[in-house]
Structure formats: structure tokens, C-alpha cells
Short mmCIF file of C-alpha atoms in Angstrom, two decimals:
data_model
loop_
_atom_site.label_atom_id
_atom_site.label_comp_id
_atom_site.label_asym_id
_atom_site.label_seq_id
_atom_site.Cartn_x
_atom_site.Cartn_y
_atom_site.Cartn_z
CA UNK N 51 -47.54 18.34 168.73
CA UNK N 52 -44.52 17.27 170.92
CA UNK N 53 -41.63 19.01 168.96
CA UNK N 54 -40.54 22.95 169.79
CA UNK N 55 -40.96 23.83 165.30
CA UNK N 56 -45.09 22.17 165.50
CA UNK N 57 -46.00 23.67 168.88
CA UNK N 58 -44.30 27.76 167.39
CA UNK N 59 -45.94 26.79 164.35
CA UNK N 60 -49.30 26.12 166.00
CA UNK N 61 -49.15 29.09 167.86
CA UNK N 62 -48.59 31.14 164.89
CA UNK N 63 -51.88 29.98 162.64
CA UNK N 64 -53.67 30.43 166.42
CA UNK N 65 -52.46 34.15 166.46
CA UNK N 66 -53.04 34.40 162.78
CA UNK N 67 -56.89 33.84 163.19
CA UNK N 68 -56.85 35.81 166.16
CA UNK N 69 -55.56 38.80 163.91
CA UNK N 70 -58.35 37.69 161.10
CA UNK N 71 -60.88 38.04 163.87
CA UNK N 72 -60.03 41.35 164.96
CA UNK N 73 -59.97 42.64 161.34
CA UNK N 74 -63.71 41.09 160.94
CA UNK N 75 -65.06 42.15 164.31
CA UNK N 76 -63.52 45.85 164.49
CA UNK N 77 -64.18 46.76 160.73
CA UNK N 78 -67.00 44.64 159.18
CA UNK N 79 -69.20 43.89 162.24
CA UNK N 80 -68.73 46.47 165.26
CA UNK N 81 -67.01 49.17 163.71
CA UNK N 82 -68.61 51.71 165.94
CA UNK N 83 -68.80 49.67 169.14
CA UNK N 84 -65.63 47.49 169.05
CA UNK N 85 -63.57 47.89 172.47
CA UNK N 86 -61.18 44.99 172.95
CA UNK N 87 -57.55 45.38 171.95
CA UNK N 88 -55.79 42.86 169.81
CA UNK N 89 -53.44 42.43 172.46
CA UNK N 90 -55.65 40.86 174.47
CA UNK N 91 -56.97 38.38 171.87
CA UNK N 92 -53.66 37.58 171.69
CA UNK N 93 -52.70 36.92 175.43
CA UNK N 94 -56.16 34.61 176.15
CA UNK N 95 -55.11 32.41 172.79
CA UNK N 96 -51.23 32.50 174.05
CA UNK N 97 -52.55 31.20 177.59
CA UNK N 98 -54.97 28.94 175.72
CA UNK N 99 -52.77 27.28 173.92
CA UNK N 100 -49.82 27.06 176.69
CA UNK N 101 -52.61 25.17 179.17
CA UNK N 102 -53.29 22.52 176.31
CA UNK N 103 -49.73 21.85 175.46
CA UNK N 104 -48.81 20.85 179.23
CA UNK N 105 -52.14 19.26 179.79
CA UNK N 106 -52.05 17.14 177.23
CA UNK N 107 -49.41 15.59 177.95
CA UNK N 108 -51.23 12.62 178.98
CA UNK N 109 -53.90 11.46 177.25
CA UNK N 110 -57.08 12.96 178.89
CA UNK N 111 -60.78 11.90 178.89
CA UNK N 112 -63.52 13.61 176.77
CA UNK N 113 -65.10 15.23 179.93
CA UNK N 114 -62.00 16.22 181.46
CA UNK N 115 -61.27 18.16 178.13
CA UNK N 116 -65.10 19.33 177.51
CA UNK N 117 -64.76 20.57 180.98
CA UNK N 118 -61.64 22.43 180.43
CA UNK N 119 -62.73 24.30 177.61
CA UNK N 120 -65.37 25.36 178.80
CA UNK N 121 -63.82 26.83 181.74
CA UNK N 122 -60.65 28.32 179.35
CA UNK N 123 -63.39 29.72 176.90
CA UNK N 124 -65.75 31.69 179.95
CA UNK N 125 -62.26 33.07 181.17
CA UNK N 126 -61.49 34.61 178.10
CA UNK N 127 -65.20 35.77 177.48
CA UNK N 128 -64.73 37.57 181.07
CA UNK N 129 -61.18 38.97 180.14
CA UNK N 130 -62.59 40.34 176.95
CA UNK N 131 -65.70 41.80 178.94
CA UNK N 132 -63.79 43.38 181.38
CA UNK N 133 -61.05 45.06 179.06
CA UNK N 134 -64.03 46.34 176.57
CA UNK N 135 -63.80 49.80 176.15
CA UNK N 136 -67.66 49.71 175.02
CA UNK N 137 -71.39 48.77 177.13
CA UNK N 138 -72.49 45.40 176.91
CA UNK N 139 -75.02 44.85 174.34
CA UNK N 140 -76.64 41.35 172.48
CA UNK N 141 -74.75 41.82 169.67
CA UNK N 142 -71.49 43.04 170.61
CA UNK N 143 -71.56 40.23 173.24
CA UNK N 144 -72.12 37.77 170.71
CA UNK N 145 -68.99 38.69 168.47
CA UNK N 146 -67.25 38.67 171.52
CA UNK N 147 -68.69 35.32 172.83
CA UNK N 148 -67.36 34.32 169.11
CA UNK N 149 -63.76 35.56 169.83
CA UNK N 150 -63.88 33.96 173.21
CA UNK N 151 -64.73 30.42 171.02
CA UNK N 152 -62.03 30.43 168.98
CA UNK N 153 -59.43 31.82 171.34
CA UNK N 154 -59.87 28.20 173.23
CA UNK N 155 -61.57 26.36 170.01
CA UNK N 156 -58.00 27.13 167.59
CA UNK N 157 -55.82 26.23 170.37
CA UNK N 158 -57.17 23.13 171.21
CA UNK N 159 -57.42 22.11 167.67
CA UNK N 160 -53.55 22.46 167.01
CA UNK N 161 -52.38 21.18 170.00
CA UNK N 162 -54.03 17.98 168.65
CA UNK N 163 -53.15 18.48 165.23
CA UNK N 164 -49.62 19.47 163.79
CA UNK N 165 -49.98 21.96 161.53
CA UNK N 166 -49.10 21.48 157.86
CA UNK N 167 -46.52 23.40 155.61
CA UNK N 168 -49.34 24.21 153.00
CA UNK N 169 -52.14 25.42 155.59
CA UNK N 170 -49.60 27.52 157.64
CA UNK N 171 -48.57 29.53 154.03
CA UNK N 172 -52.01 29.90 153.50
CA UNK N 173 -52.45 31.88 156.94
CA UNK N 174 -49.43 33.77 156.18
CA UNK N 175 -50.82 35.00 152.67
CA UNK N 176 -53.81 35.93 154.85
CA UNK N 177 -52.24 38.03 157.05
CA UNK N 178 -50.34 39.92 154.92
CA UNK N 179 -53.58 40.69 153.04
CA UNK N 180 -55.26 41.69 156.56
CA UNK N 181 -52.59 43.91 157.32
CA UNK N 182 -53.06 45.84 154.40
CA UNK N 183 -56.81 46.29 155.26
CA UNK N 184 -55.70 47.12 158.71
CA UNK N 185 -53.07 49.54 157.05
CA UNK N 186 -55.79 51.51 154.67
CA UNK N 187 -58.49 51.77 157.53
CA UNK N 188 -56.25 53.08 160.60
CA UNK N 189 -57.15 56.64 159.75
CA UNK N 190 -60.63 56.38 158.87
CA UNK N 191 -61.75 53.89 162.14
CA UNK N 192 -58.74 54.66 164.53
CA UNK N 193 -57.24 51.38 164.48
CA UNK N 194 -54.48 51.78 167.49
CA UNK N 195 -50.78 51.61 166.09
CA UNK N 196 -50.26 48.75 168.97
CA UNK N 197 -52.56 46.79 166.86
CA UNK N 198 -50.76 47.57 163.60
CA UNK N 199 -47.41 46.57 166.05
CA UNK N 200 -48.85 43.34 167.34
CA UNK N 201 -49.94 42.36 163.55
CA UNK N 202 -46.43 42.80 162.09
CA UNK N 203 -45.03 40.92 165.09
CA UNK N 204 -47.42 37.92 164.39
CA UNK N 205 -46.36 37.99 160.21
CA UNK N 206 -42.70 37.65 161.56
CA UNK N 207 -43.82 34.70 163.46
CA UNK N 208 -45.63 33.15 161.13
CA UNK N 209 -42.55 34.04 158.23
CA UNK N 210 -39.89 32.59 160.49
CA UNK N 211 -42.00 29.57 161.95
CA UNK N 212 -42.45 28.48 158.27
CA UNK N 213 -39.12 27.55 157.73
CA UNK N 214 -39.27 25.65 160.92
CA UNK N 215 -41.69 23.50 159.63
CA UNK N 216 -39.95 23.11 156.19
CA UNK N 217 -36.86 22.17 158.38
CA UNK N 218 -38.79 18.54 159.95
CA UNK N 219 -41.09 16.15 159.02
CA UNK N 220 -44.84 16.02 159.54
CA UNK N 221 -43.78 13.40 162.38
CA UNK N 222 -41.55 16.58 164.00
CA UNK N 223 -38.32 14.60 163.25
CA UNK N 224 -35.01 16.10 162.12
CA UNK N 225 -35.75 19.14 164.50
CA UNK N 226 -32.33 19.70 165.60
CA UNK N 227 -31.51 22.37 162.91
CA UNK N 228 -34.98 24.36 163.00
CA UNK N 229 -34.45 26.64 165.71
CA UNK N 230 -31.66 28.19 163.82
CA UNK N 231 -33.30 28.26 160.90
CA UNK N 232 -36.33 29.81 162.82
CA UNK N 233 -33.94 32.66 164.20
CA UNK N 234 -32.15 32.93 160.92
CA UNK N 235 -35.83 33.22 159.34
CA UNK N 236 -36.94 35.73 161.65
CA UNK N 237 -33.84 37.99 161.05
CA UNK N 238 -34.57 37.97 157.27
CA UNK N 239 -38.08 38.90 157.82
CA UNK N 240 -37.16 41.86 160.62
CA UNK N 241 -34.65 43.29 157.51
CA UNK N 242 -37.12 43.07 154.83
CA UNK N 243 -39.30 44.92 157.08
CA UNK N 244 -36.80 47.83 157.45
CA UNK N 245 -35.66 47.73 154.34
CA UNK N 246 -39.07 48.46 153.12
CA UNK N 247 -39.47 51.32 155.87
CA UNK N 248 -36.02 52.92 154.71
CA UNK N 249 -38.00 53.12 151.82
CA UNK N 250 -41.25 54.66 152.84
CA UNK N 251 -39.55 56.83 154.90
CA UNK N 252 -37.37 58.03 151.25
CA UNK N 253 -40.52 58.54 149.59
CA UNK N 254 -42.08 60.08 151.85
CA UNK N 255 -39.57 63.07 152.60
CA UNK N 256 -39.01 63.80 148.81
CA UNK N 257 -42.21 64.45 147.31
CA UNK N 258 -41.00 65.51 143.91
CA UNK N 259 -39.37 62.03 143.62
CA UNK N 260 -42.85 60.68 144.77
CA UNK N 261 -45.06 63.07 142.86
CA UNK N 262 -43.21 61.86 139.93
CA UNK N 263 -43.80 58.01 140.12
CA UNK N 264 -47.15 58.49 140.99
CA UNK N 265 -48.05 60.30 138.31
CA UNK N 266 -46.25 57.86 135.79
CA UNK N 267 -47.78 54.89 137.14
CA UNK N 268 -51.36 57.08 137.03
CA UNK N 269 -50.70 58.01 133.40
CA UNK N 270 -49.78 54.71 132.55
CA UNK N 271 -53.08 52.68 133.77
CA UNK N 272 -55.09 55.68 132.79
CA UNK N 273 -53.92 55.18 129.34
CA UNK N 274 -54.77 51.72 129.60
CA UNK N 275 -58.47 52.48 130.88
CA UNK N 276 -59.54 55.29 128.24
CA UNK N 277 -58.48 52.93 125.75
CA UNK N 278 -60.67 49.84 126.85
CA UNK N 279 -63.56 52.66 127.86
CA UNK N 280 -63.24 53.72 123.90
CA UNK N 281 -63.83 50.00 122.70
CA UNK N 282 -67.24 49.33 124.89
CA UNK N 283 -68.33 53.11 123.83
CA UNK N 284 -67.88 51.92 120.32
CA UNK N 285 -69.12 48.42 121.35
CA UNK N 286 -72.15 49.90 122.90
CA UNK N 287 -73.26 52.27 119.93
CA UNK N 288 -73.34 49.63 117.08
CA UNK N 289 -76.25 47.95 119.40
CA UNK N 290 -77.33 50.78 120.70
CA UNK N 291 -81.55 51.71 120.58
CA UNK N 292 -83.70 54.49 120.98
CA UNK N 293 -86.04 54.31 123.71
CA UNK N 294 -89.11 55.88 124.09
CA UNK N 295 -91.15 56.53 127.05
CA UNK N 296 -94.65 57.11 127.52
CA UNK N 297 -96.75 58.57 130.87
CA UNK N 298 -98.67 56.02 133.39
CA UNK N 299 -101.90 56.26 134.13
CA UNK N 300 -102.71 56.18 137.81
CA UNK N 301 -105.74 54.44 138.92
CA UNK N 302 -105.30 54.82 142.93
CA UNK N 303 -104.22 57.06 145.07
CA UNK N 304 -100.12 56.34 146.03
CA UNK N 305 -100.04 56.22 150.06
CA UNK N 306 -98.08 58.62 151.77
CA UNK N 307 -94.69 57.60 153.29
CA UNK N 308 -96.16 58.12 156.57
CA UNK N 309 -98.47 55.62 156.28
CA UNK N 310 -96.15 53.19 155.24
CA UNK N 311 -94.25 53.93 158.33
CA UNK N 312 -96.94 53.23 160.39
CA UNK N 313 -97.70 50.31 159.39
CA UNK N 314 -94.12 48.95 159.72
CA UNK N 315 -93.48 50.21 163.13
CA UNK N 316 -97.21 48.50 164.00
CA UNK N 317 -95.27 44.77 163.06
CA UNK N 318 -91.98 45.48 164.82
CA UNK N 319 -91.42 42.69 167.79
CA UNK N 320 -89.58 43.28 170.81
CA UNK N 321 -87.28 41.01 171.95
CA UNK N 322 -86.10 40.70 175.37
CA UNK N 323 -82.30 39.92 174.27
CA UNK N 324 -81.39 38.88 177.66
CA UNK N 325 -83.51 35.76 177.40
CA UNK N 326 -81.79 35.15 173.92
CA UNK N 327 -78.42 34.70 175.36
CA UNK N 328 -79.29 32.96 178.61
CA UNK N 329 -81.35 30.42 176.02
CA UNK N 330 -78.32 30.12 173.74
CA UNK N 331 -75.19 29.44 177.17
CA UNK N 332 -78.11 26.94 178.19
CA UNK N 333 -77.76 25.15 174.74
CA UNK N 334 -73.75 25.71 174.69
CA UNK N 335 -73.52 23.86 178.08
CA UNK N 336 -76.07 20.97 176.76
CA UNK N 337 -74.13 20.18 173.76
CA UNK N 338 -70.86 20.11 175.52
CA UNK N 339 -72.70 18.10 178.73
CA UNK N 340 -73.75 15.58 175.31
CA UNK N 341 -70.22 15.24 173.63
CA UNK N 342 -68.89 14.59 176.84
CA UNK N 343 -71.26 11.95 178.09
CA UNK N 344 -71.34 10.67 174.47
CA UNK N 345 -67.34 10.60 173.58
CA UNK N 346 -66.50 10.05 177.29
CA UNK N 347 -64.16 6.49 176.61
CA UNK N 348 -62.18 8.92 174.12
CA UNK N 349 -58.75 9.52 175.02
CA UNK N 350 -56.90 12.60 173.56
CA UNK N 351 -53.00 13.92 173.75
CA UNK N 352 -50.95 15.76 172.03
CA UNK N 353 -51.11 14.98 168.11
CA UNK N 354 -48.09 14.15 166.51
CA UNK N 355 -47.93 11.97 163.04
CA UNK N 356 -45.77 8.91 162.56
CA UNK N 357 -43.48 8.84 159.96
CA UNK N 358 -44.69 6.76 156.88
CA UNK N 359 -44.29 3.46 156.21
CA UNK N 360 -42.57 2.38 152.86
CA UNK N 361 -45.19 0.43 151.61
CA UNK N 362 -47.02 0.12 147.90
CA UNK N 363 -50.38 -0.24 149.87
CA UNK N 364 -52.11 2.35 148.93
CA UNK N 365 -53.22 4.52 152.05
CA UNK N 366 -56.71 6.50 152.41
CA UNK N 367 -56.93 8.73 155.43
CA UNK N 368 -60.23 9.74 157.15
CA UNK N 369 -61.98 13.20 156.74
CA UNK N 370 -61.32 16.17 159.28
CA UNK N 371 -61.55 15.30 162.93
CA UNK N 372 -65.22 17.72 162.99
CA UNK N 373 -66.45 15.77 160.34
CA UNK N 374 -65.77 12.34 162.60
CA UNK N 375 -66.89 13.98 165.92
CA UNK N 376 -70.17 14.66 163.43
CA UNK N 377 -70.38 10.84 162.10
CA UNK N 378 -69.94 9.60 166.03
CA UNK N 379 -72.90 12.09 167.28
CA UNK N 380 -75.19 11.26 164.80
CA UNK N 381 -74.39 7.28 164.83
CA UNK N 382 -74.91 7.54 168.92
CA UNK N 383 -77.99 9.67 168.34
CA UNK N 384 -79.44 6.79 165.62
CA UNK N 385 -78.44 4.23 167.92
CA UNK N 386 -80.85 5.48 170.97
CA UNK N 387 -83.33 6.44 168.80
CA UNK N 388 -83.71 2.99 167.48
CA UNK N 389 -83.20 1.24 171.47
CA UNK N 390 -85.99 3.48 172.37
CA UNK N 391 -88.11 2.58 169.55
CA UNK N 392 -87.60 -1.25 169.83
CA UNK N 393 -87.91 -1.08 173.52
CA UNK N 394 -90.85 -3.11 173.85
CA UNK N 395 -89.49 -5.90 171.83
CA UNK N 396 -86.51 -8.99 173.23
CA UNK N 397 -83.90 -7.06 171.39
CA UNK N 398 -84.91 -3.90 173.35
CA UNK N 399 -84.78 -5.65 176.64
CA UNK N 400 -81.69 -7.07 176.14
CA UNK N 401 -79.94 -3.96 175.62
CA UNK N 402 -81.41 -2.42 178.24
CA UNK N 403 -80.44 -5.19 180.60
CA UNK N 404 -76.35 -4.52 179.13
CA UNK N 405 -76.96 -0.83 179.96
CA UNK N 406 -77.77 -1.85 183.60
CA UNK N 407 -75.05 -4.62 183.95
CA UNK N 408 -73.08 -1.63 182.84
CA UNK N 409 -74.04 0.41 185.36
CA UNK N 410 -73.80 -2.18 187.94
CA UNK N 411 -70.12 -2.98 187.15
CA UNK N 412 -70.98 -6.17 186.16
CA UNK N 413 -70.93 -5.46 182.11
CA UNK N 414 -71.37 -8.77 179.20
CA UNK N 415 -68.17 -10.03 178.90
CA UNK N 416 -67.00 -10.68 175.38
CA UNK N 417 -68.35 -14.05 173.68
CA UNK N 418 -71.09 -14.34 176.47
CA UNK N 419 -74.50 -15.76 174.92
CA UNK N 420 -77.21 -13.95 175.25
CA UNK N 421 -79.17 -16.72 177.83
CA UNK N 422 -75.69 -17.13 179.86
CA UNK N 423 -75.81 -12.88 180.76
CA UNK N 424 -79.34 -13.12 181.63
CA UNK N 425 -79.69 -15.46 183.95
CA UNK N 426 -76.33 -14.11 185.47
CA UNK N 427 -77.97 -10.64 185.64
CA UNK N 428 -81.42 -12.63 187.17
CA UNK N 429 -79.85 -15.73 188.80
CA UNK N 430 -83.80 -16.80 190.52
CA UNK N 431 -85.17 -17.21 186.87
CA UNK N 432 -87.63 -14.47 186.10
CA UNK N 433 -86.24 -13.40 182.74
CA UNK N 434 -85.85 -17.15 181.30
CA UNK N 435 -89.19 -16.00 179.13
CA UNK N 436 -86.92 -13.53 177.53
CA UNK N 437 -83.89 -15.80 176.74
CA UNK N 438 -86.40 -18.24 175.29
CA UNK N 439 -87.60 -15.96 172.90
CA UNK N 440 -84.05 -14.33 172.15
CA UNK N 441 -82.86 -17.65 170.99
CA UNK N 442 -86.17 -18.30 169.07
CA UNK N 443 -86.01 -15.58 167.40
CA UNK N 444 -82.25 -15.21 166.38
CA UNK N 445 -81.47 -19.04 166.43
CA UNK N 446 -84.17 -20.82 165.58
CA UNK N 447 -85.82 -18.58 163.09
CA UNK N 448 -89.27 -18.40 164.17
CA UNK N 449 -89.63 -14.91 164.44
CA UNK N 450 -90.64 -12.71 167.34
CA UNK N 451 -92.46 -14.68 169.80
CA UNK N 452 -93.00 -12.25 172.73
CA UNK N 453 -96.12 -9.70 172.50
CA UNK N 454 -95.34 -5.95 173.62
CA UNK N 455 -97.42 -6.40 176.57
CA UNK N 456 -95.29 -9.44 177.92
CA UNK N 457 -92.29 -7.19 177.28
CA UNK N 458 -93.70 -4.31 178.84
CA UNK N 459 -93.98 -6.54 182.18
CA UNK N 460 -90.43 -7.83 181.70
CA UNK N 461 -89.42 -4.03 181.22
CA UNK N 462 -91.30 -3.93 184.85
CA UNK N 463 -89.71 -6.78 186.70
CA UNK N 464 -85.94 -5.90 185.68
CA UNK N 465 -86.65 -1.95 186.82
CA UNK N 466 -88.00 -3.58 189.93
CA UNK N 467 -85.54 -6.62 190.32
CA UNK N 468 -82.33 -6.10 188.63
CA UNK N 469 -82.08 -2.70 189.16
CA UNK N 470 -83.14 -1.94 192.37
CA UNK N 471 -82.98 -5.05 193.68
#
């Protein structure tokens, strides 16, 4: 996004997640072993993000940008090592490798996508949510007031940077009003928040006042509960039945729990977990080494919509941009397959031949027969057996005319000839 309301927006749902993530990671998955403090979630996303915006700028290459991120998402791995409070171990390292993902995954994203009014509301019901949990559990796991601090701090960000997107377009126009708004937004926000303190902080000090509310709202849902427990008793009586119960013969003897555990601990495998994660930065690094090679003519910049066209056409836009990247993988991926299996055929050749005039700078130009490239790849004539069959086959409808073997020795001659000659 190129406008100052998509780019505090972004950075909002970015923080947001980061927030989510710290909720997940230090109560549901390492509550015992979680070390990192939100604040430095925060700073690697903030940096994250920053680095995208002024990058992209210009449109950059897929390998440039694969490259990038990879280097942005090892950084942030290594800043969330080093400020861990806790011992390395497989599993906290993964969550962590996790955390390092989307602290350069989220950025990127929104840098290349503007975020929309209905998605960003959706991260700030979210959040408010999370902060409760983070609100109820700070006793019982020791969640760190500066994380309760750098929570609120995000919900006022994501409160005022709401109205800043209600203030423009989806194309960031009529921008020149939404920094006041955002200011005026994040004022409102700041008051409700004190307003509501003022009032904790009443309720609090007078505990009659408190006692009393309490135990009005208590009798008035208890009320509510005996009542609905009194119609399933009743419920539950007219179909209730008398049941009987009778002793079991035992044929065998039961085996003792000790034996059972024996015979578990005699299946447990051990696995050497520092092979595991070696294995899985190998794959990482292959599958970003693949999208690059494979998406490396893609150009990306910032992402900013155009304003619509007043049109009756009706217009039907594409799926998500990981649902494309998915479509372009697997078409590339069907594509080779099908080259390699139909290498020993005259369509085979041929596009091997394009992949070396490729390589050799000297690429098929567009509306260049077939016969003209070859013999402009192999000007002394040894591959006129393969234009002969290419234009029997696709022009004059006989079929395929060249054996495998011939095609094998073609294959041959333009490794030997074309390519390294």
C-alpha cells in the first residue's frame, strides 16, 4: 500500500497476529517453557514490515524477494533465540521458528495487499477477546504487565487505524482527512480506556458497593439456572429406568499395570531431534530455492487497488494470492512432468531445444515456425530429421513418424552440438 491510512492499517492486523501468537504460544502450547517477550514479537514484525514498505518501492523479482525473506525471517528466529528466557529444545524451537514465519510472512503479505475495512474489524474483535484471556491468566501463568501494556497499545492502534481506513477508498484516495481522524480516533479510544479504569478502580475500593452487584447479578442467573435444572430433573424422571447390574465372570488372569508398562516403554523410539530440524531448514530452503526459480519473471511492489470503473460488466476477481501461487506451482510442476515424460518423442525435443535457445540468449521469437528455429539453432542440418517429422506430425496429419530410438540420438547430437558446441 502507498498511502500513510493502508500502510498504519497494515501494521496494525501485523501486530494484531503477533499478539494472537503470543496468546497461543505462551498459554496453549509452551506454557511452562515460553521465554520471549511480546515486545520483541513486536519490534522484528515492526522492522519487518518497515524493510518491505521501502523495498518495494520498485517492483522486485521473485528471487530478490524469496531471498529477502528468508534472510528477514532467520534474523528474527535469531532475535527470538537470543532474547529467550528458556533452553533450546525441538519443540519450543519450532513454535518459535513459527513466530519467526509470520513475523516476516504477515508483513510481506500486507505490504502487497491493502487491508480491508471488514478483515481489519475482524482482528480488532480478536484482540479484544485475546486480551481478556491474557487478562484472566496473568495471575495463574505470570503473564508480564508489559505484555498486558503492549496489548492495549496495539487495540488503540487497531481502534484508531479503523477509522483511517473508513476515511479512503480501497484505492487509498481521499486520504487527506484520515490522519485526523486517526488522532481523533485514538483519543476516543485512550478515554474509553480510562473511563473504564476510573471505574475499576471505584469498584474496587468500595467493596460493599461491589459485594452488592455481585451478588445481584449471582442471584439473578442462579435463579435462572435452578429453574432450567428443575425442568431436565423433571424431564429426566418421566423417562427415567431402573438398571440392574449383574457380576462378570473372569476367565483370565487381568495383567498387572507393570506389565503393561513394560511393554510400552519396550516400543518407545528415540528420535534424534536435531536431525528433525536440520531435515525440515533443508526442505524450507528447497521450497523457497523452487518458488524462486519457478516465479522468477514475477514482478512484485507495493499493492494498492485502482478505483473502480463505472461499468455494468459484471466483474469476477481471482481467489487469494496463496491459492494462485498454488495453481502456478502445480501447473509448472505438471508441465515438467509431462516434458520429461514425452522426452523421447519430436514434441519433447523441441522443447528441449527452446529451453537451450533460452539459455543461450538466443530464445524462439514469437510467430517463428517450428522448422525456421531449428535450423537456426543447427544451421549445418543435423536436426532437419526432426523438423520433418514435426511438420508431419502436426501439419500433415500422419502421426508420429520418429521411433524413440531416433529421438534418443537426436537428444544426443543437440547435448553434443547445440549445447556444447
Amino acid at each position: 500500500m502507498r498511502d500513510t491510512a493502508g500502510f498504519l492499517a497494515a501494521c496494525a492486523d501485523v501486530l494484531t497476529e503477533m499478539c494472537i501468537f503470543y496468546l497461543v504460544a505462551a498459554i496453549f502450547l509452551c506454557p511452562s517453557t515460553w521465554g520471549v517477550a511480546l515486545g520483541w514479537l513486536l519490534l522484528c514484525a515492526l522492522i519487518c514490515a518497515g524493510v518491505f514498505a521501502a523495498v518495494l518501492k520498485r517492483p522486485r523479482s521473485t528471487p530478490v524477494l524469496t531471498a529477502m525473506t528468508l534472510i528477514l525471517g532467520f534474523a528474527s528466529f535469531g532475535v527470538f533465540l537470543l532474547a529467550s528466557a528458556t533452553p533450546l529444545t525441538f519443540g519450543y524451537g519450532f513454535v518459535m521458528a513459527v513466530g519467526a514465519g509470520m513475523a516476516v510472512g504477515m508483513p510481506l503479505y500486507y505490504t502487497m495487499h491493502r487491508p480491508k475495512i471488514h478483515i481489519h474489524l475482524s482482528h480488532l474483535d480478536v484482540l479484544v477477546m485475546a486480551l481478556l484471556v491474557l487478562l484472566l491468566c496473568r495471575e495463574a501463568l505470570d503473564i508480564s504487565p508489559a505484555a498486558i501494556a503492549f496489548t492495549v497499545a496495539v487495540l488503540f492502534l487497531d481502534a484508531a487505524t479503523a477509522v483511517g481506513l473508513r476515511m479512503t477508498g480501497e484505492d487509498g484516495s481521499g486520504g487527506e482527512y484520515a490522519g485526523r481522524a486517526f488522532l481523533v480516533a485514538l483519543g476516543a479510544a485512550v478515554g474509553v480506556f480510562l473511563v473504564a479504569g476510573l471505574f475499576t478502580l471505584l469498584f474496587s475500593r468500595s467493596a460493599g458497593l461491589t459485594g452488592s452487584v455481585l451478588a445481584g447479578i449471582g442471584a439473578f442467573f442462579a435463579a435462572i439456572g435452578g429453574g432450567v435444572e428443575r425442568f431436565f430433573q423433571w424431564l429426566a424422571r418421566l423417562f427415567q429406568r431402573e438398571q440392574t447390574y449383574e457380576a462378570i465372570e473372569i476367565e483370565n488372569e487381568i495383567p498387572s499395570v507393570t506389565q503393561i508398562e513394560q511393554s510400552t516403554e519396550a516400543m518407545q523410539l528415540s528420535v534424534n531431534t536435531t536431525v528433525v530440524g536440520i531435515v525440515l531448514v533443508i526442505v524450507l530452503l528447497a521450497v523457497a530455492v523452487a518458488v524462486a526459480f519457478i516465479l522468477r519473471n514475477r514482478k512484485f511492489s507495493l499493492g494498492t487497488k485502482t478505483a473502480a470503473v463505472t461499468s455494468h460488466t459484471v466483474v469476477r476477481r481471482g481467489g487469494s494470492p496463496i491459492k494462485k501461487l498454488w495453481q502456478n506451482l502445480t501447473e509448472a510442476l505438471r508441465f515438467r512432468w509431462t516434458a520429461w515424460r514425452q522426452r523421447n518423442t519430436p514434441g519433447g525435443l523441441l522443447i528441449r531445444l527452446e529451453r537451450l535457445g533460452k539459455r543461450k540468449h538466443r530464445p524462439r521469437q514469437e510467430g517463428e515456425t517450428m522448422r525456421h528455429f531449428i535450423q537456426r539453432m543447427d544451421p549445418s542440418g543435423g536436426l532437419d530429421s526432426l523438423a520433418d517429422a514435426l511438420d508431419q506430425e502436426f501439419y500433415g496429419g500422419q502421426g508420429r513418424t520418429m521411433t524413440s530410438r531416433r529421438c534418443r540420438e537426436l537428444g544426443r547430437y543437440m547435448t553434443k552440438e547445440v549445447r556444447h558446441g
